[in-house]
PDB file of C-alpha atoms in Angstrom:
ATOM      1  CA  UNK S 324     -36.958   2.768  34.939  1.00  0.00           C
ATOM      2  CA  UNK S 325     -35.593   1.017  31.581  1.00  0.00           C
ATOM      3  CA  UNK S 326     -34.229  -3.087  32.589  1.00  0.00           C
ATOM      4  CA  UNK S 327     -30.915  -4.312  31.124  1.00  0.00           C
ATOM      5  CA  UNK S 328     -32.775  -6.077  28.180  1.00  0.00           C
ATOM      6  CA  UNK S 329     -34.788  -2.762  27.215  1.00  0.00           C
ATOM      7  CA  UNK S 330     -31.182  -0.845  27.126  1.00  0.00           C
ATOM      8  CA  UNK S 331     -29.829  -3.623  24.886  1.00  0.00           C
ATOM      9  CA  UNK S 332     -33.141  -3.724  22.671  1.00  0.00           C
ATOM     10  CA  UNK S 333     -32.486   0.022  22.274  1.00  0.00           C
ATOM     11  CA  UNK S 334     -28.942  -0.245  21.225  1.00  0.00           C
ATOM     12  CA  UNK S 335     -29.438  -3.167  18.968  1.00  0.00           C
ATOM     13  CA  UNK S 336     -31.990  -0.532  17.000  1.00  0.00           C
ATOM     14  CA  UNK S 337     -30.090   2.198  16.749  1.00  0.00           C
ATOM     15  CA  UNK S 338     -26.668  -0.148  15.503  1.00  0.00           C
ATOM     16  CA  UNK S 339     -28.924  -1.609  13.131  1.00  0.00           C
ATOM     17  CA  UNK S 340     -30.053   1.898  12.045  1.00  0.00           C
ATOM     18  CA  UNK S 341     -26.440   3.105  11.829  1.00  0.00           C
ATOM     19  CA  UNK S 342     -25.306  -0.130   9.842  1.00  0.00           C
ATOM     20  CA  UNK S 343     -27.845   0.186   7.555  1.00  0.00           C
ATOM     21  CA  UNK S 344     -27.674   4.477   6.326  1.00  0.00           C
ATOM     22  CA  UNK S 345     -23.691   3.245   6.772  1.00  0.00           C
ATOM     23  CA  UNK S 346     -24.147   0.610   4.065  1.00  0.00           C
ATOM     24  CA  UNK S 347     -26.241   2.988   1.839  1.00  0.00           C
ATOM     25  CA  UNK S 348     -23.249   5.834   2.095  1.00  0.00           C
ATOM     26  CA  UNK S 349     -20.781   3.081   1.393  1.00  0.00           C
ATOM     27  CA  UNK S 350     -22.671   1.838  -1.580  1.00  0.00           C
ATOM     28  CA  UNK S 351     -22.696   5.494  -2.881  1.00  0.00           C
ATOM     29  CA  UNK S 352     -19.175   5.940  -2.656  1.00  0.00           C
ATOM     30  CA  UNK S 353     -18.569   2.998  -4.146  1.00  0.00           C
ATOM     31  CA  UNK S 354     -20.657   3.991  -7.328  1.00  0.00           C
ATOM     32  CA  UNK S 355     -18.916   7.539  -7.513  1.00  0.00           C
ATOM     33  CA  UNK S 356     -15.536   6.017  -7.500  1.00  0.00           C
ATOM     34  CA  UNK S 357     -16.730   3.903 -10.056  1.00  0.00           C
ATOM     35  CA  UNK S 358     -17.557   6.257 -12.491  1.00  0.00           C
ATOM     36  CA  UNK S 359     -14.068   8.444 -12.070  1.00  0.00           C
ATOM     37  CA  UNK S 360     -12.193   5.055 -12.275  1.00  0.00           C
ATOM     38  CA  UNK S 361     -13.475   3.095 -14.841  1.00  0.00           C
ATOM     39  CA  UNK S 362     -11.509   4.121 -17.936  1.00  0.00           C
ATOM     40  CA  UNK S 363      -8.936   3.446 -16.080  1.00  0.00           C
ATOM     41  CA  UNK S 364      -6.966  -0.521 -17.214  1.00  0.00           C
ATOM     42  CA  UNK S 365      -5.755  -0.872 -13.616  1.00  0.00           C
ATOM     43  CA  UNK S 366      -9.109  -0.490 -11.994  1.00  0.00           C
ATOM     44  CA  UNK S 367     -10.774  -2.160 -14.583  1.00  0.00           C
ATOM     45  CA  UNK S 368      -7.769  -5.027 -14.008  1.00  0.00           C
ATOM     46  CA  UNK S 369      -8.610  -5.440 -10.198  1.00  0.00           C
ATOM     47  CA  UNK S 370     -11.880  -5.357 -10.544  1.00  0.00           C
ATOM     48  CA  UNK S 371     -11.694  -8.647 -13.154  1.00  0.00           C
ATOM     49  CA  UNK S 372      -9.510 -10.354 -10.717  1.00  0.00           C
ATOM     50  CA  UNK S 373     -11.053 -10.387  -7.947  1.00  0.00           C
ATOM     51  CA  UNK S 374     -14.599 -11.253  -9.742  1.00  0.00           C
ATOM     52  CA  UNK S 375     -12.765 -14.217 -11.654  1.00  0.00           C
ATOM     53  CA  UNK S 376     -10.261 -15.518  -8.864  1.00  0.00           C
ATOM     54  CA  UNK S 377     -10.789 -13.916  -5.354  1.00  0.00           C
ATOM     55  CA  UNK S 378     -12.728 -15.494  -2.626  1.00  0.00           C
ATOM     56  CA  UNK S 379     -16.760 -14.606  -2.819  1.00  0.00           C
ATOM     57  CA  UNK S 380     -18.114 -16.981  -0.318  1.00  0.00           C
ATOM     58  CA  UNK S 381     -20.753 -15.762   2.301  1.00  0.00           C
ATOM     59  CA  UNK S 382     -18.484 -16.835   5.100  1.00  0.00           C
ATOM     60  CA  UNK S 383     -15.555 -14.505   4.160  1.00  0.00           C
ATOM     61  CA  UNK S 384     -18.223 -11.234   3.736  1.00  0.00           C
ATOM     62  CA  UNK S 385     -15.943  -9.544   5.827  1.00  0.00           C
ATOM     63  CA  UNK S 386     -12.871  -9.995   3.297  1.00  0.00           C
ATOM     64  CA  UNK S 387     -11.471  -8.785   0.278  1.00  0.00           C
ATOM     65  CA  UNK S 388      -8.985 -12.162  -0.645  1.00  0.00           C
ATOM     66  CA  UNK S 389      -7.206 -13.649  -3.843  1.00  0.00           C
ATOM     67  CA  UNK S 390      -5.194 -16.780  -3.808  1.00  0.00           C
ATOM     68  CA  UNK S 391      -2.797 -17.400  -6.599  1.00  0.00           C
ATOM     69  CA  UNK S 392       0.479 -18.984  -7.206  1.00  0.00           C
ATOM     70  CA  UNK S 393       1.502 -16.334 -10.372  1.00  0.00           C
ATOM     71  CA  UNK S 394       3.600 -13.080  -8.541  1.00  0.00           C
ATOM     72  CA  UNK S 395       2.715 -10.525 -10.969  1.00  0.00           C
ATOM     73  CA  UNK S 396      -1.271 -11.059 -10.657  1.00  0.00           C
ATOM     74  CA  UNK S 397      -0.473 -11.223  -7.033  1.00  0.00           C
ATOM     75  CA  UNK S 398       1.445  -7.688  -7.466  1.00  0.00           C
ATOM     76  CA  UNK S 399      -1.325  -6.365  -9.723  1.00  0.00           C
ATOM     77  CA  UNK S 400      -3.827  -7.160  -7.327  1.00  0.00           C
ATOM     78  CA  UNK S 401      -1.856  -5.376  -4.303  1.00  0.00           C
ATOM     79  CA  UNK S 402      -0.747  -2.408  -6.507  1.00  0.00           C
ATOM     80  CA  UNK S 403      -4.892  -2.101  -6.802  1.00  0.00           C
ATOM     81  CA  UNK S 404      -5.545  -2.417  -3.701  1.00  0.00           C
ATOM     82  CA  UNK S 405      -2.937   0.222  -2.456  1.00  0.00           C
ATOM     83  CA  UNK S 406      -4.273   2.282  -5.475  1.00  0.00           C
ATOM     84  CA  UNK S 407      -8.092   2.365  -5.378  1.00  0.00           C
ATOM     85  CA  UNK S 408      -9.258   1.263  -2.130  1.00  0.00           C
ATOM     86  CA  UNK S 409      -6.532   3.252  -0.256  1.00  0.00           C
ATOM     87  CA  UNK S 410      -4.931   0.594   1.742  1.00  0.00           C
ATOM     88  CA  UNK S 411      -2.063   1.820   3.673  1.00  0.00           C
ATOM     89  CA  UNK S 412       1.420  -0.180   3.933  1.00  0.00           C
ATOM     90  CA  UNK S 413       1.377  -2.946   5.791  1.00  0.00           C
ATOM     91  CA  UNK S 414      -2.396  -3.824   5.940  1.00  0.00           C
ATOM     92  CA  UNK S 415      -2.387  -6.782   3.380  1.00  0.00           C
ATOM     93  CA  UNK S 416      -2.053  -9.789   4.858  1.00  0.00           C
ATOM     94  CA  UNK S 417      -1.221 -12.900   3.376  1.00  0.00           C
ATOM     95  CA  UNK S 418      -0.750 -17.014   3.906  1.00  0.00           C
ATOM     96  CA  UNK S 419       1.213 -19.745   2.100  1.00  0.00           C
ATOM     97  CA  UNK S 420      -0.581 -23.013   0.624  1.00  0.00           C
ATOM     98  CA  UNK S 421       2.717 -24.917   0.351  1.00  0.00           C
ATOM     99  CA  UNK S 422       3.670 -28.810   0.562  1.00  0.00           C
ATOM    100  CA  UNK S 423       5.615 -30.071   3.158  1.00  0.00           C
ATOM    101  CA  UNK S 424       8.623 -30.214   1.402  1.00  0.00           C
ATOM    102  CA  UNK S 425       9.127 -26.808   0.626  1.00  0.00           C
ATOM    103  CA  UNK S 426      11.050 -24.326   3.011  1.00  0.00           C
ATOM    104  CA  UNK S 427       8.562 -22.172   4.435  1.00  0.00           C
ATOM    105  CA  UNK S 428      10.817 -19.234   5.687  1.00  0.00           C
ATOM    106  CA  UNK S 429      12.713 -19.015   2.265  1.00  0.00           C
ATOM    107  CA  UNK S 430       8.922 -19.072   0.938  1.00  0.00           C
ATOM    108  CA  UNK S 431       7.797 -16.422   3.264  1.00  0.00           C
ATOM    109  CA  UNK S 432      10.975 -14.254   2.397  1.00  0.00           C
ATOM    110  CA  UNK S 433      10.199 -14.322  -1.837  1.00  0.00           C
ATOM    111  CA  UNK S 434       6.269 -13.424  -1.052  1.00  0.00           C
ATOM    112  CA  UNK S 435       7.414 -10.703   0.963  1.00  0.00           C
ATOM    113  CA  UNK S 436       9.708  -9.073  -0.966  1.00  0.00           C
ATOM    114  CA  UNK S 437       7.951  -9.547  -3.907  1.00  0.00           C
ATOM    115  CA  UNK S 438       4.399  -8.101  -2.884  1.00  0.00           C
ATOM    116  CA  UNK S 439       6.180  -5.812  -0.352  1.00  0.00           C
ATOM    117  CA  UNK S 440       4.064  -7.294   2.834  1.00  0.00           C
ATOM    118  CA  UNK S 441       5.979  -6.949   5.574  1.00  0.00           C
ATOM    119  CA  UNK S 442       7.205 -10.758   7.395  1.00  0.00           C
ATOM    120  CA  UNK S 443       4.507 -10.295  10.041  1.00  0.00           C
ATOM    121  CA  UNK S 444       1.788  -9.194   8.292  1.00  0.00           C
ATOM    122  CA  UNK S 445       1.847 -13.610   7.782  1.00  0.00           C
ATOM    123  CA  UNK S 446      -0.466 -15.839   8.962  1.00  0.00           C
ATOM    124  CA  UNK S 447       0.177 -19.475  10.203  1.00  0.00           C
ATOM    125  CA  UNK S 448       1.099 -21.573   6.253  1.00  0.00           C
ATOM    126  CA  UNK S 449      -1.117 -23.893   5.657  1.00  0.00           C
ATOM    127  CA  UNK S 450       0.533 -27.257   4.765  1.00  0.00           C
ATOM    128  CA  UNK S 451      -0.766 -29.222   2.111  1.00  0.00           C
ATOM    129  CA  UNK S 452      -1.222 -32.775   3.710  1.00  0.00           C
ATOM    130  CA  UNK S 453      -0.174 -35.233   0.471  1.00  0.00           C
ATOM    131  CA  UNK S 454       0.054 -38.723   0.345  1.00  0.00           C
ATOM    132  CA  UNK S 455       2.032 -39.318  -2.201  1.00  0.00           C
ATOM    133  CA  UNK S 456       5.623 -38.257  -1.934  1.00  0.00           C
ATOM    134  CA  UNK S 457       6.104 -37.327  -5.600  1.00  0.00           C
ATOM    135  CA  UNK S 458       3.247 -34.794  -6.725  1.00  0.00           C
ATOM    136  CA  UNK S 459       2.650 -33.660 -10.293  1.00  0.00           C
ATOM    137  CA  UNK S 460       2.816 -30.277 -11.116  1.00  0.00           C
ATOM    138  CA  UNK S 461       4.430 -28.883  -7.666  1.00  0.00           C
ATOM    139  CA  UNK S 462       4.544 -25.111  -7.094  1.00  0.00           C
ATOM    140  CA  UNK S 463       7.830 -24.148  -6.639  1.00  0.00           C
ATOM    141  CA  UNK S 464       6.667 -21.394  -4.028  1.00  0.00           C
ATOM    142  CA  UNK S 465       3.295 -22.659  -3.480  1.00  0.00           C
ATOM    143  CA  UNK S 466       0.460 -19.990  -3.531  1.00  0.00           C
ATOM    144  CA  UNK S 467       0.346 -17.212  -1.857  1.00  0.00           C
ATOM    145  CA  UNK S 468      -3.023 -15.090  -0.297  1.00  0.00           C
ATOM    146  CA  UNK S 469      -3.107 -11.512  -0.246  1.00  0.00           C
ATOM    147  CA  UNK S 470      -6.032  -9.885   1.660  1.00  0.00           C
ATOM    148  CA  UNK S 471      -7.593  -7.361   4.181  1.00  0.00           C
ATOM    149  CA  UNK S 472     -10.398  -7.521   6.332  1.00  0.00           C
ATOM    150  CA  UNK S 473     -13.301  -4.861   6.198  1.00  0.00           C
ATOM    151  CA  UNK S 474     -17.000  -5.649   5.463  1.00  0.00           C
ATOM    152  CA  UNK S 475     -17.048  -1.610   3.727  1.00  0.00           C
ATOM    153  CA  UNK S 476     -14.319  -2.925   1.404  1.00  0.00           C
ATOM    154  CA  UNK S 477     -15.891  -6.050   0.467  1.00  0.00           C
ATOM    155  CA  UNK S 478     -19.277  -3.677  -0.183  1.00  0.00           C
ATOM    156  CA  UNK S 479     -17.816  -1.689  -2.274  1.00  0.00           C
ATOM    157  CA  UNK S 480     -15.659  -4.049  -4.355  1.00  0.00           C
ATOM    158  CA  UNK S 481     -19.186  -6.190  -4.729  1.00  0.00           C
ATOM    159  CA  UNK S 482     -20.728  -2.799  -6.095  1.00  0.00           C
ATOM    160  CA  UNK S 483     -17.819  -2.506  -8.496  1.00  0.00           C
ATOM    161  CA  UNK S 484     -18.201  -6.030  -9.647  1.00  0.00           C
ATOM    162  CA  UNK S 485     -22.194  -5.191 -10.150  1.00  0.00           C
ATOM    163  CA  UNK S 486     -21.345  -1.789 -12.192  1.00  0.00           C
ATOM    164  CA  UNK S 487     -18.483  -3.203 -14.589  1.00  0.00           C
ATOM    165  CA  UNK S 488     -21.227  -6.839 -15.085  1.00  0.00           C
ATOM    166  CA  UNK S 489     -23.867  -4.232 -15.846  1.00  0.00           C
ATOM    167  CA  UNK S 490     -21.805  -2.535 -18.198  1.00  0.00           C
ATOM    168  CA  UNK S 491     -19.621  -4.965 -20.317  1.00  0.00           C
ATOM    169  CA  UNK S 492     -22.158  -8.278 -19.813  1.00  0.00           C
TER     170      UNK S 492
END
């Protein structure tokens, strides 16, 4: 008879050996769709974003996030993400950076319109905490983070960054 901690010894295998031939598929998707997009500006566009701007750091390997305060990068980058990863309506996500003096529902309202993510596809706004009550070079709507969450996403846009370095570096 097999104990509780053999059973969950088992299972941990076999998930590992699932996650792993899973990450191997992914990363061969990831190169095929590569090579059909990348004569392609848009793709090629997306790609340089999120390698120069969006968020790489271990502790976010789970999601695909850019923070800016310009719209039309912020539109460019959810027009690619709609485009070439397939992301259906409504799954970005975003959050405000603002300062405390800035209305954060008319704020909300712009972002959403303007990158068409629906009102509660936002997160809690972070508020900038400043000492000074007159700061220099205030964002008139803050900044503004677009993402999704998926560890296969985040695989395959880190194979994308790998095939465009290999290419044009």
């Amino acid at each position: 008879m097999i104990n509780v901690i053999d059973k969950i010894a088992i299972m941990n295998k076999a998930r590992a050996k699932y996650r792993i031939e899973h990450d191997i598929e992914i990363k061969e998707q990831a190169e095929k769709s590569f090579e059909q997009y990348e004569n392609d500006p848009l793709f090629i566009a997306g790609i340089m974003l999120y390698w120069a701007e969006g968020k790489t750091a271990e502790k976010k390997a789970y999601c695909l996030e850019l923070n800016n305060s310009d719209p039309e990068l912020l539109k460019l980058y959810c027009r690619f993400l709609h485009k070439y990863l397939n992301i259906a309506e409504g799954r970005i996500r975003a959050r405000l950076f603002l300062y405390p003096d800035l209305n954060e529902n008319n704020i909300k309202l712009y972002w959403s319109e303007l990158l068409n993510i629906p009102l509660d596809q936002f997160i809690k706004s972070y508020i900038a905490d400043t000492r000074s009550s007159v700061t220099k070079n205030k964002l008139q709507y803050g900044t503004c983070s677009a993402y999704i969450t998926s560890k296969d996403l985040r695989s395959i846009m880190a194979v994308w960054i790998e095939k465009f370095a290999s290419l044009y570096s």
